């Protein structure tokens, strides 16, 4: 028997998309936490933030999530995770195999389950949105949100004014360039110099990125590779335990701060 579809009017499709998307934007014009970047540290942070009861929005400039996970190691579809991050893998139900001193996960499953568990925990993820600046207040200096633009507009080079989203905390999880902290450091007196990461020294990078994860200025936090950019730490390649542990740590710091 052939399928029967009721009459669909194209205008109704448009209304359904625009009306429900607009409802989300109105809802998330104010959040507890905005996480910028849907890579491993950002998605990990989002899950634990949402589970702690904080209204959490994740913004990602690309039309996909996972950051640097998808390419694995030089396009080999595997990533390495230290045993210290095993509990986080288990929380996200990410399967892995043991290989000598490490755990090894499939890159596609790794990125998919990070996103799924973050969304299931209650975090809202919106793709195709760039953060081009922050909102700040003085006396005392504090970051109070972000300025956003469609990534397509940014890529096109058109001059279109951004919109604003307020939050109680902003997490820079943008990776190697620490984009949010970098723009804030240029425009407001953060007393922070984003010098960028150093060359590879994996064991030092993994350890120190977790240790130095945290608040950069009141209301603005660094997680993942953004920590390396801010603190001039080495890079480490396709090993992701530090990213997971950094994301969880920043979530715990923020949850404690905002609930104090």
Coordinates of N, CA and C in Angstrom, one line a residue:
X1 N 0.9 -1.2 0.0 CA 0.0 0.0 0.0 C 0.9 1.2 0.0
X2 N 0.6 2.2 -0.9 CA 1.4 3.4 -1.0 C 1.2 4.3 0.2
X3 N 2.2 5.0 0.7 CA 2.1 5.9 1.8 C 1.2 7.1 1.4
X4 N 0.4 7.6 2.3 CA -0.4 8.7 2.1 C 0.1 9.9 2.9
X5 N 0.4 10.9 2.3 CA 0.9 12.1 3.0 C -0.2 13.2 2.9
X6 N -0.5 13.8 4.1 CA -1.5 14.9 4.0 C -0.8 16.1 3.3
X7 N -1.6 16.9 2.8 CA -1.1 18.1 2.0 C -0.2 18.9 2.9
X8 N 1.0 19.2 2.4 CA 2.0 20.0 3.1 C 2.1 21.3 2.4
X9 N 1.9 22.4 3.1 CA 2.1 23.7 2.5 C 3.5 24.2 2.9
X10 N 4.2 24.7 1.9 CA 5.6 25.1 2.1 C 5.7 26.2 3.2
X11 N 4.7 27.1 3.2 CA 4.8 28.2 4.2 C 4.7 27.6 5.6
X12 N 4.0 26.5 5.8 CA 3.9 25.9 7.1 C 5.2 25.3 7.6
X13 N 6.0 24.8 6.7 CA 7.3 24.3 7.0 C 8.2 25.5 7.5
X14 N 8.1 26.6 6.8 CA 8.9 27.8 7.2 C 8.4 28.3 8.6
X15 N 7.1 28.3 8.8 CA 6.6 28.8 10.1 C 7.1 27.8 11.2
X16 N 7.1 26.6 11.0 CA 7.5 25.6 12.0 C 8.9 25.8 12.4
X17 N 9.8 26.0 11.4 CA 11.2 26.2 11.7 C 11.4 27.5 12.4
X18 N 10.9 28.6 11.9 CA 11.2 30.0 12.4 C 10.6 30.2 13.8
X19 N 9.4 29.7 13.9 CA 8.7 29.9 15.2 C 9.4 29.1 16.4
X20 N 9.7 27.9 16.1 CA 10.3 27.1 17.2 C 11.8 27.5 17.4
X21 N 12.5 27.9 16.4 CA 13.9 28.3 16.6 C 13.9 29.7 17.3
X22 N 12.9 30.5 17.0 CA 12.9 31.8 17.7 C 12.5 31.6 19.2
X23 N 11.7 30.6 19.5 CA 11.4 30.3 20.9 C 12.7 29.9 21.6
X24 N 13.6 29.2 21.0 CA 14.8 28.8 21.6 C 15.7 30.0 21.8
X25 N 15.8 30.9 20.8 CA 16.6 32.1 21.0 C 16.1 33.0 22.1
X26 N 14.8 33.2 22.2 CA 14.2 33.9 23.3 C 14.6 33.3 24.7
X27 N 14.4 31.9 24.7 CA 14.7 31.2 25.9 C 16.1 31.3 26.4
X28 N 17.1 31.3 25.4 CA 18.5 31.3 25.7 C 19.2 32.6 25.6
X29 N 18.4 33.7 25.5 CA 19.0 35.0 25.5 C 19.7 35.3 26.8
X30 N 19.2 34.5 27.9 CA 19.9 34.6 29.2 C 20.1 33.1 29.6
X31 N 21.3 32.8 30.0 CA 21.6 31.5 30.5 C 22.4 31.6 31.8
X32 N 22.6 30.5 32.4 CA 23.6 30.4 33.5 C 25.0 30.4 33.0
X33 N 25.2 29.5 32.0 CA 26.6 29.3 31.4 C 26.5 29.2 29.9
X34 N 27.4 29.9 29.2 CA 27.5 29.7 27.8 C 28.9 29.1 27.5
X35 N 28.9 28.0 26.9 CA 30.1 27.3 26.5 C 30.4 27.5 25.0
X36 N 31.5 28.1 24.7 CA 31.8 28.4 23.3 C 32.8 27.3 22.8
X37 N 32.2 26.5 21.9 CA 33.0 25.4 21.3 C 32.5 24.1 21.7
X38 N 32.1 23.3 20.7 CA 31.5 22.0 20.9 C 32.5 20.9 20.7
X39 N 33.7 21.1 21.1 CA 34.7 20.1 21.1 C 34.7 19.2 22.3
X40 N 35.8 18.4 22.6 CA 35.7 17.5 23.7 C 35.6 18.2 25.1
X41 N 36.3 19.2 25.3 CA 36.2 19.9 26.6 C 34.9 20.6 26.8
X42 N 34.4 21.2 25.7 CA 33.2 22.0 25.8 C 32.0 21.1 26.0
X43 N 31.9 20.0 25.3 CA 30.8 19.0 25.5 C 30.8 18.3 26.8
X44 N 32.0 18.0 27.3 CA 32.2 17.4 28.6 C 31.7 18.4 29.7
X45 N 32.1 19.6 29.6 CA 31.7 20.6 30.5 C 30.2 20.8 30.5
X46 N 29.6 20.8 29.3 CA 28.2 21.0 29.1 C 27.4 20.0 29.8
X47 N 27.8 18.7 29.7 CA 27.0 17.6 30.3 C 27.0 17.8 31.8
X48 N 28.2 18.1 32.4 CA 28.3 18.2 33.9 C 27.6 19.4 34.4
X49 N 27.7 20.5 33.6 CA 27.0 21.8 34.0 C 25.5 21.6 34.0
X50 N 25.0 21.0 33.0 CA 23.6 20.7 32.9 C 23.1 19.8 34.0
X51 N 23.9 18.8 34.3 CA 23.5 17.8 35.3 C 23.5 18.5 36.7
X52 N 24.3 19.6 36.8 CA 24.3 20.3 38.1 C 23.1 21.2 38.3
X53 N 22.3 21.3 37.2 CA 21.1 22.1 37.3 C 21.2 23.5 36.7
X54 N 22.4 23.8 36.1 CA 22.6 25.1 35.4 C 22.1 25.1 34.0
X55 N 21.5 26.2 33.6 CA 21.0 26.4 32.3 C 22.2 26.6 31.4
X56 N 22.4 25.7 30.5 CA 23.7 25.7 29.7 C 23.5 25.7 28.2
X57 N 24.1 26.6 27.6 CA 24.1 26.8 26.1 C 25.4 26.6 25.5
X58 N 25.5 25.8 24.5 CA 26.8 25.5 23.8 C 26.7 26.1 22.4
X59 N 27.6 27.0 22.0 CA 27.6 27.6 20.7 C 28.8 27.1 19.9
X60 N 28.6 26.7 18.7 CA 29.7 26.1 17.9 C 29.6 26.8 16.5
X61 N 30.7 27.3 16.0 CA 30.8 28.0 14.8 C 30.6 27.1 13.6
X62 N 31.0 25.9 13.7 CA 30.8 25.0 12.5 C 29.4 24.3 12.6
X63 N 29.1 23.6 11.5 CA 27.8 22.9 11.5 C 28.0 21.4 11.9
X64 N 28.9 21.2 12.8 CA 29.2 19.9 13.3 C 29.8 20.1 14.7
X65 N 29.9 19.0 15.4 CA 30.5 19.1 16.8 C 31.7 18.1 16.8
X66 N 32.5 18.2 17.9 CA 33.6 17.3 18.1 C 34.9 17.9 18.0
X67 N 35.0 19.1 17.6 CA 36.3 19.8 17.5 C 37.3 19.0 16.7
X68 N 38.5 18.6 17.3 CA 39.5 17.9 16.6 C 39.4 16.4 16.7
X69 N 38.3 15.9 17.2 CA 38.2 14.5 17.4 C 38.0 13.7 16.0
X70 N 37.2 14.3 15.1 CA 36.8 13.6 13.9 C 38.0 13.1 13.1
X71 N 39.1 13.8 13.1 CA 40.2 13.4 12.2 C 41.1 12.3 12.9
X72 N 40.7 11.9 14.2 CA 41.6 10.9 14.9 C 43.0 11.4 14.9
X73 N 43.9 10.4 14.7 CA 45.3 10.8 14.5 C 45.7 10.7 13.1
X74 N 45.9 11.8 12.4 CA 46.3 11.8 11.0 C 45.4 11.0 10.1
X75 N 44.0 11.1 10.4 CA 42.9 10.5 9.7 C 42.8 9.0 10.0
X76 N 43.6 8.4 10.9 CA 43.3 7.1 11.5 C 42.2 7.3 12.5
X77 N 41.2 6.5 12.4 CA 39.9 6.8 13.1 C 39.9 6.4 14.6
X78 N 41.0 6.6 15.3 CA 41.1 6.3 16.7 C 41.7 7.5 17.5
X79 N 41.3 7.6 18.7 CA 41.9 8.5 19.6 C 42.3 7.8 20.9
X80 N 43.3 8.4 21.6 CA 43.8 7.9 22.8 C 43.4 8.7 24.0
X81 N 43.1 7.9 25.1 CA 42.6 8.6 26.3 C 43.4 7.9 27.5
X82 N 43.9 8.7 28.4 CA 44.6 8.1 29.6 C 43.6 7.4 30.5
X83 N 44.1 6.5 31.3 CA 43.3 5.7 32.2 C 42.6 6.6 33.3
X84 N 43.3 7.7 33.6 CA 42.7 8.7 34.6 C 41.4 9.2 34.2
X85 N 41.0 9.2 32.9 CA 39.8 9.7 32.4 C 38.7 8.6 32.2
X86 N 39.0 7.4 32.6 CA 38.1 6.2 32.4 C 36.7 6.5 32.9
X87 N 36.6 7.1 34.1 CA 35.3 7.3 34.7 C 34.4 8.2 33.8
X88 N 35.1 9.2 33.1 CA 34.3 10.1 32.2 C 33.9 9.3 31.0
X89 N 34.7 8.5 30.5 CA 34.3 7.6 29.3 C 33.1 6.8 29.7
X90 N 33.2 6.2 30.9 CA 32.0 5.4 31.4 C 30.8 6.2 31.6
X91 N 30.9 7.5 32.1 CA 29.8 8.3 32.2 C 29.1 8.6 30.9
X92 N 29.9 8.7 29.9 CA 29.3 9.0 28.5 C 29.0 7.7 27.7
X93 N 29.3 6.6 28.4 CA 29.0 5.3 27.7 C 29.8 5.1 26.4
X94 N 31.0 5.6 26.4 CA 31.9 5.5 25.3 C 32.7 4.2 25.4
X95 N 32.7 3.4 24.4 CA 33.4 2.1 24.4 C 34.9 2.4 24.1
X96 N 35.7 1.5 24.6 CA 37.1 1.7 24.3 C 37.8 0.3 24.5
X97 N 39.0 0.2 24.0 CA 39.8 -1.0 24.2 C 41.1 -0.6 24.9
X98 N 41.7 -1.5 25.6 CA 42.9 -1.2 26.4 C 44.1 -1.5 25.4
X99 N 45.0 -0.6 25.4 CA 46.2 -0.8 24.5 C 47.4 -0.3 25.3
X100 N 48.1 -1.3 25.9 CA 49.3 -1.0 26.7 C 48.9 0.0 27.8
X101 N 49.4 1.2 27.7 CA 49.2 2.2 28.8 C 48.0 3.0 28.6
X102 N 47.3 2.9 27.5 CA 46.2 3.8 27.2 C 44.9 3.1 26.9
X103 N 43.8 3.9 26.9 CA 42.5 3.5 26.4 C 42.4 4.0 25.0
X104 N 41.8 3.3 24.1 CA 41.7 3.8 22.7 C 40.2 3.7 22.3
X105 N 39.6 4.8 21.8 CA 38.2 4.8 21.4 C 38.1 5.2 19.9
X106 N 37.0 4.8 19.3 CA 36.7 5.1 18.0 C 36.3 6.6 17.9
X107 N 36.9 7.3 17.0 CA 36.7 8.8 16.9 C 35.2 9.2 16.7
X108 N 34.6 8.4 15.8 CA 33.2 8.8 15.5 C 32.3 8.5 16.7
X109 N 32.4 7.4 17.4 CA 31.6 7.2 18.6 C 31.9 8.2 19.7
X110 N 33.2 8.5 19.8 CA 33.6 9.4 20.9 C 32.9 10.8 20.7
X111 N 33.0 11.3 19.5 CA 32.4 12.7 19.3 C 30.9 12.6 19.4
X112 N 30.3 11.5 18.8 CA 28.8 11.4 18.8 C 28.3 11.3 20.2
X113 N 28.9 10.5 21.1 CA 28.4 10.2 22.4 C 28.6 11.4 23.3
X114 N 29.7 12.1 23.1 CA 29.9 13.4 23.9 C 28.7 14.3 23.6
X115 N 28.4 14.5 22.4 CA 27.3 15.4 22.1 C 25.9 14.9 22.6
X116 N 25.7 13.6 22.4 CA 24.4 13.0 22.8 C 24.2 13.1 24.3
X117 N 25.2 12.8 25.0 CA 25.1 12.9 26.5 C 24.9 14.3 27.0
X118 N 25.6 15.2 26.3 CA 25.5 16.6 26.7 C 24.0 17.1 26.5
X119 N 23.5 16.8 25.3 CA 22.1 17.1 25.0 C 21.1 16.4 25.9
X120 N 21.3 15.1 26.2 CA 20.4 14.4 27.0 C 20.4 14.9 28.5
X121 N 21.6 15.5 28.9 CA 21.7 16.1 30.2 C 20.9 17.4 30.4
X122 N 20.6 18.0 29.2 CA 19.8 19.2 29.2 C 20.5 20.4 28.6
X123 N 21.7 20.3 28.1 CA 22.4 21.4 27.5 C 21.8 21.6 26.1
X124 N 21.7 22.9 25.7 CA 21.3 23.2 24.4 C 22.5 23.5 23.5
X125 N 22.6 22.8 22.4 CA 23.7 23.0 21.4 C 23.2 23.7 20.2
X126 N 23.7 24.8 19.8 CA 23.3 25.5 18.6 C 24.6 25.6 17.7
X127 N 24.5 25.1 16.4 CA 25.6 25.1 15.5 C 25.5 26.3 14.6
X128 N 26.6 26.6 13.9 CA 26.6 27.7 12.9 C 26.6 29.1 13.5
X129 N 27.1 29.2 14.8 CA 27.1 30.5 15.4 C 28.5 30.8 15.9
X130 N 29.0 32.0 15.6 CA 30.3 32.4 16.0 C 30.2 33.4 17.2
X131 N 31.1 33.4 18.1 CA 31.2 34.4 19.2 C 32.3 35.4 18.8
X132 N 31.9 36.6 18.5 CA 32.9 37.6 18.0 C 33.3 38.5 19.1
X133 N 32.7 38.6 20.3 CA 33.1 39.5 21.3 C 32.4 39.1 22.6
X134 N 32.7 39.7 23.7 CA 32.1 39.5 25.0 C 31.3 40.7 25.5
X135 N 30.5 40.5 26.4 CA 29.8 41.6 27.2 C 30.6 41.7 28.5
X136 N 30.9 42.9 29.0 CA 31.5 43.0 30.2 C 31.0 44.2 31.1
X137 N 31.2 44.1 32.3 CA 30.9 45.2 33.3 C 32.1 45.5 34.1
X138 N 32.1 46.7 34.7 CA 33.2 47.1 35.5 C 32.9 47.3 36.9
X139 N 33.9 47.4 37.8 CA 33.7 47.7 39.2 C 32.8 46.7 39.9
X140 N 33.2 45.4 40.0 CA 34.4 44.9 39.5 C 34.3 44.4 38.1
X141 N 35.4 44.2 37.4 CA 35.5 43.7 36.0 C 34.9 42.3 36.0
X142 N 33.9 42.1 35.1 CA 33.3 40.8 35.0 C 32.8 40.6 33.6
X143 N 33.0 39.4 33.0 CA 32.3 39.1 31.7 C 30.9 38.6 32.0
X144 N 30.0 39.2 31.3 CA 28.5 38.9 31.5 C 27.8 38.3 30.3
X145 N 28.5 37.8 29.3 CA 27.9 37.2 28.2 C 28.7 37.4 26.9
X146 N 28.1 37.1 25.8 CA 28.8 37.1 24.5 C 28.0 37.9 23.4
X147 N 28.7 38.3 22.4 CA 28.2 38.9 21.2 C 28.3 37.8 20.1
X148 N 27.2 37.5 19.4 CA 27.1 36.4 18.5 C 26.7 36.8 17.1
X149 N 27.2 36.0 16.1 CA 26.9 36.3 14.7 C 26.8 34.9 14.0
X150 N 25.9 34.9 13.0 CA 25.9 33.6 12.2 C 27.3 33.4 11.6
X151 N 27.8 32.2 11.6 CA 29.1 32.0 11.0 C 29.1 32.3 9.5
X152 N 28.0 32.0 8.8 CA 27.9 32.3 7.4 C 28.1 33.8 7.1
X153 N 27.6 34.6 8.0 CA 27.8 36.1 7.8 C 29.2 36.4 8.0
X154 N 29.8 35.9 9.0 CA 31.3 36.1 9.3 C 32.1 35.7 8.1
X155 N 31.8 34.5 7.6 CA 32.6 34.0 6.4 C 32.4 34.9 5.2
X156 N 31.2 35.4 5.0 CA 30.9 36.2 3.8 C 31.6 37.6 3.9
X157 N 32.0 38.0 5.0 CA 32.6 39.4 5.1 C 31.6 40.5 5.2
X158 N 30.3 40.2 5.2 CA 29.3 41.2 5.3 C 29.3 41.9 6.7
X159 N 29.0 43.2 6.7 CA 28.9 44.0 7.9 C 27.5 43.8 8.4
X160 N 27.3 43.0 9.4 CA 26.0 42.9 10.1 C 26.2 42.9 11.6
X161 N 25.5 43.8 12.3 CA 25.7 43.9 13.7 C 25.2 42.6 14.4
X162 N 25.9 42.2 15.5 CA 25.6 41.0 16.2 C 24.4 41.1 17.1
X163 N 24.1 40.0 17.7 CA 23.1 40.0 18.8 C 23.9 39.7 20.1
X164 N 23.2 39.8 21.2 CA 23.8 39.6 22.5 C 23.1 38.5 23.3
X165 N 23.9 37.7 24.1 CA 23.4 36.7 25.0 C 24.0 36.9 26.3
X166 N 23.2 37.0 27.4 CA 23.7 37.2 28.7 C 23.9 35.9 29.4
X167 N 24.9 35.9 30.3 CA 25.1 34.7 31.1 C 25.9 35.0 32.4
X168 N 25.8 34.1 33.3 CA 26.6 34.3 34.5 C 28.0 33.8 34.4
X169 N 28.3 33.0 33.4 CA 29.6 32.5 33.2 C 29.8 32.2 31.7
X170 N 31.0 32.3 31.2 CA 31.3 32.0 29.8 C 32.6 31.1 29.8
X171 N 32.5 30.0 29.1 CA 33.6 29.1 29.0 C 34.2 29.1 27.6
X172 N 35.5 29.5 27.5 CA 36.2 29.5 26.2 C 36.7 28.0 26.0
X173 N 36.0 27.3 25.2 CA 36.5 25.9 24.8 C 36.7 25.9 23.3
X174 N 37.2 27.0 22.8 CA 37.4 27.1 21.3 C 38.7 26.5 20.8
X175 N 39.5 25.9 21.7 CA 40.6 25.2 21.2 C 41.9 26.0 21.1
X176 N 42.7 25.7 20.1 CA 44.1 26.2 20.1 C 44.2 27.7 20.1
X177 N 43.3 28.5 19.6 CA 43.4 29.9 19.5 C 42.8 30.7 20.7
X178 N 42.1 30.0 21.6 CA 41.4 30.6 22.7 C 40.7 31.9 22.2
X179 N 39.8 31.7 21.3 CA 39.2 32.9 20.5 C 38.5 33.9 21.4
X180 N 37.7 33.4 22.4 CA 37.0 34.3 23.2 C 37.9 35.1 24.1
X181 N 38.8 34.4 24.8 CA 39.7 35.1 25.7 C 40.6 36.1 24.9
X182 N 41.0 35.7 23.7 CA 41.9 36.5 22.9 C 41.2 37.8 22.5
X183 N 39.9 37.8 22.1 CA 39.3 39.0 21.8 C 39.0 39.9 23.0
X184 N 38.7 39.2 24.1 CA 38.5 40.0 25.3 C 39.7 40.6 25.8
X185 N 40.9 40.0 25.7 CA 42.2 40.5 26.1 C 42.6 41.7 25.3
X186 N 42.1 41.8 24.0 CA 42.4 42.9 23.2 C 41.6 44.1 23.5
X187 N 40.4 43.9 24.1 CA 39.4 45.0 24.2 C 39.1 45.5 25.6
X188 N 39.4 44.7 26.6 CA 39.1 45.1 28.0 C 40.4 44.7 28.8
X189 N 40.5 45.4 29.9 CA 41.8 45.3 30.7 C 41.8 44.0 31.5
X190 N 42.0 42.8 30.8 CA 42.1 41.6 31.5 C 43.4 41.3 32.2
X191 N 44.5 42.0 31.8 CA 45.8 41.7 32.2 C 46.2 40.3 31.9
X192 N 45.8 39.9 30.7 CA 46.1 38.5 30.2 C 46.7 38.6 28.8
X193 N 47.8 37.9 28.6 CA 48.4 37.9 27.2 C 48.2 36.5 26.7
X194 N 47.5 36.3 25.6 CA 47.3 35.0 25.0 C 48.5 34.7 24.1
X195 N 49.5 34.1 24.6 CA 50.7 33.9 23.8 C 50.7 32.7 22.9
X196 N 49.7 31.8 23.1 CA 49.6 30.6 22.2 C 50.3 29.4 22.8
X197 N 50.1 28.3 22.2 CA 50.7 27.0 22.7 C 52.1 26.9 22.2
X198 N 52.8 26.0 22.9 CA 54.2 25.6 22.5 C 54.1 24.3 21.7
X199 N 55.3 23.9 21.3 CA 55.4 22.6 20.6 C 55.1 21.4 21.5
X200 N 55.1 20.2 20.8 CA 54.5 19.1 21.5 C 55.4 18.6 22.7
X201 N 54.8 18.3 23.8 CA 55.3 17.6 24.9 C 54.2 17.0 25.7
X202 N 53.7 15.9 25.2 CA 52.4 15.4 25.5 C 52.1 15.2 27.0
X203 N 53.0 14.6 27.8 CA 52.7 14.3 29.2 C 52.6 15.6 30.0
X204 N 53.5 16.6 29.7 CA 53.4 17.9 30.4 C 52.1 18.6 30.0
X205 N 51.8 18.6 28.7 CA 50.6 19.3 28.3 C 49.3 18.7 28.9
X206 N 49.2 17.4 28.9 CA 48.0 16.8 29.5 C 47.9 17.1 31.0
X207 N 48.9 17.1 31.7 CA 48.9 17.4 33.2 C 48.6 18.8 33.4
X208 N 49.3 19.7 32.8 CA 49.2 21.1 33.1 C 47.9 21.8 32.6
X209 N 47.4 21.2 31.5 CA 46.1 21.8 31.0 C 45.0 21.6 32.1
X210 N 45.0 20.4 32.7 CA 44.0 20.1 33.7 C 44.3 21.0 34.9
X211 N 45.5 21.1 35.3 CA 45.9 21.9 36.5 C 45.5 23.3 36.4
X212 N 45.7 23.9 35.2 CA 45.5 25.4 35.0 C 44.1 25.7 34.4
X213 N 43.2 24.7 34.3 CA 41.9 25.0 33.9 C 41.2 25.8 35.0
X214 N 40.4 26.8 34.5 CA 39.7 27.6 35.5 C 39.4 29.0 35.1
X215 N 39.2 29.9 36.0 CA 38.8 31.3 35.7 C 39.9 32.1 35.3
X216 N 39.7 32.9 34.2 CA 40.7 33.8 33.7 C 40.5 35.2 34.3
X217 N 39.2 35.6 34.3 CA 38.8 36.8 34.9 C 37.4 36.5 35.4
X218 N 36.8 37.2 36.3 CA 35.5 36.9 36.8 C 34.5 36.7 35.7
X219 N 33.9 35.5 35.7 CA 32.9 35.2 34.7 C 33.4 34.6 33.4
X220 N 34.7 34.5 33.2 CA 35.3 34.0 32.0 C 36.3 32.9 32.3
X221 N 36.1 31.7 31.8 CA 36.8 30.5 32.1 C 37.5 29.9 30.9
X222 N 38.6 29.2 31.1 CA 39.3 28.5 30.0 C 39.2 27.0 30.2
X223 N 39.0 26.3 29.2 CA 39.0 24.8 29.3 C 39.6 24.2 28.0
X224 N 40.2 23.0 28.1 CA 40.8 22.4 27.0 C 42.0 23.1 26.4
X225 N 42.1 23.1 25.1 CA 43.3 23.6 24.5 C 43.4 25.2 24.6
X226 N 42.2 25.8 24.9 CA 42.3 27.2 25.2 C 43.2 27.5 26.4
X227 N 43.3 26.6 27.3 CA 44.1 26.7 28.5 C 45.6 26.7 28.0
X228 N 45.9 25.9 27.1 CA 47.3 25.9 26.6 C 47.6 27.2 25.9
X229 N 46.7 27.8 25.2 CA 47.0 29.1 24.5 C 47.2 30.2 25.5
X230 N 46.4 30.2 26.6 CA 46.5 31.3 27.6 C 47.7 31.1 28.4
X231 N 48.1 29.9 28.7 CA 49.2 29.7 29.7 C 50.5 29.2 29.0
X232 N 50.5 29.3 27.6 CA 51.7 28.9 26.9 C 52.2 27.5 27.2
X233 N 51.3 26.6 27.2 CA 51.6 25.2 27.4 C 51.9 24.4 26.1
X234 N 52.5 23.3 26.2 CA 52.8 22.5 25.0 C 51.5 21.9 24.4
X235 N 51.5 21.5 23.2 CA 50.5 20.7 22.6 C 50.7 19.3 22.8
X236 N 49.7 18.4 22.5 CA 49.8 17.0 22.8 C 49.3 16.1 21.7
X237 N 48.6 16.5 20.7 CA 48.2 15.7 19.6 C 46.9 14.9 20.0
X238 N 46.7 13.7 19.3 CA 45.4 13.0 19.4 C 45.2 12.2 20.7
X239 N 45.5 12.8 21.8 CA 45.2 12.2 23.1 C 44.3 13.1 23.9
X240 N 43.2 12.6 24.4 CA 42.1 13.4 24.8 C 41.7 13.4 26.3
X241 N 42.5 12.6 27.1 CA 42.1 12.6 28.5 C 42.2 13.9 29.2
X242 N 43.1 14.7 28.9 CA 43.2 16.1 29.4 C 42.0 16.9 29.1
X243 N 41.5 16.8 27.8 CA 40.4 17.5 27.4 C 39.1 17.2 28.2
X244 N 38.9 15.9 28.4 CA 37.8 15.4 29.2 C 37.9 15.9 30.7
X245 N 39.1 15.7 31.3 CA 39.3 16.1 32.7 C 39.2 17.6 32.8
X246 N 39.6 18.4 31.9 CA 39.5 19.8 31.9 C 38.1 20.3 31.8
X247 N 37.3 19.6 30.9 CA 35.9 20.0 30.8 C 35.1 19.7 32.1
X248 N 35.4 18.5 32.7 CA 34.7 18.2 34.0 C 35.1 19.2 35.1
X249 N 36.4 19.5 35.1 CA 36.9 20.4 36.2 C 36.3 21.8 36.1
X250 N 36.2 22.3 34.9 CA 35.7 23.7 34.7 C 34.2 23.7 35.1
X251 N 33.5 22.6 34.8 CA 32.1 22.5 35.2 C 31.9 22.5 36.7
X252 N 32.8 21.8 37.4 CA 32.7 21.7 38.8 C 33.1 23.1 39.5
X253 N 34.1 23.8 38.9 CA 34.4 25.1 39.4 C 33.3 26.1 39.3
X254 N 32.7 26.1 38.1 CA 31.6 27.0 37.8 C 30.3 26.7 38.7
X255 N 30.0 25.4 38.8 CA 28.8 25.0 39.6 C 29.0 25.4 41.0
X256 N 30.2 25.2 41.5 CA 30.4 25.7 42.9 C 30.4 27.2 43.1
X257 N 30.9 27.9 42.1 CA 30.9 29.4 42.2 C 29.5 29.9 42.0
X258 N 28.7 29.4 41.1 CA 27.4 30.0 40.8 C 26.4 29.6 41.9
X259 N 26.6 28.5 42.6 CA 25.7 28.1 43.6 C 26.1 28.6 45.0
X260 N 27.2 29.3 45.1 CA 27.7 29.8 46.4 C 26.7 30.9 46.9

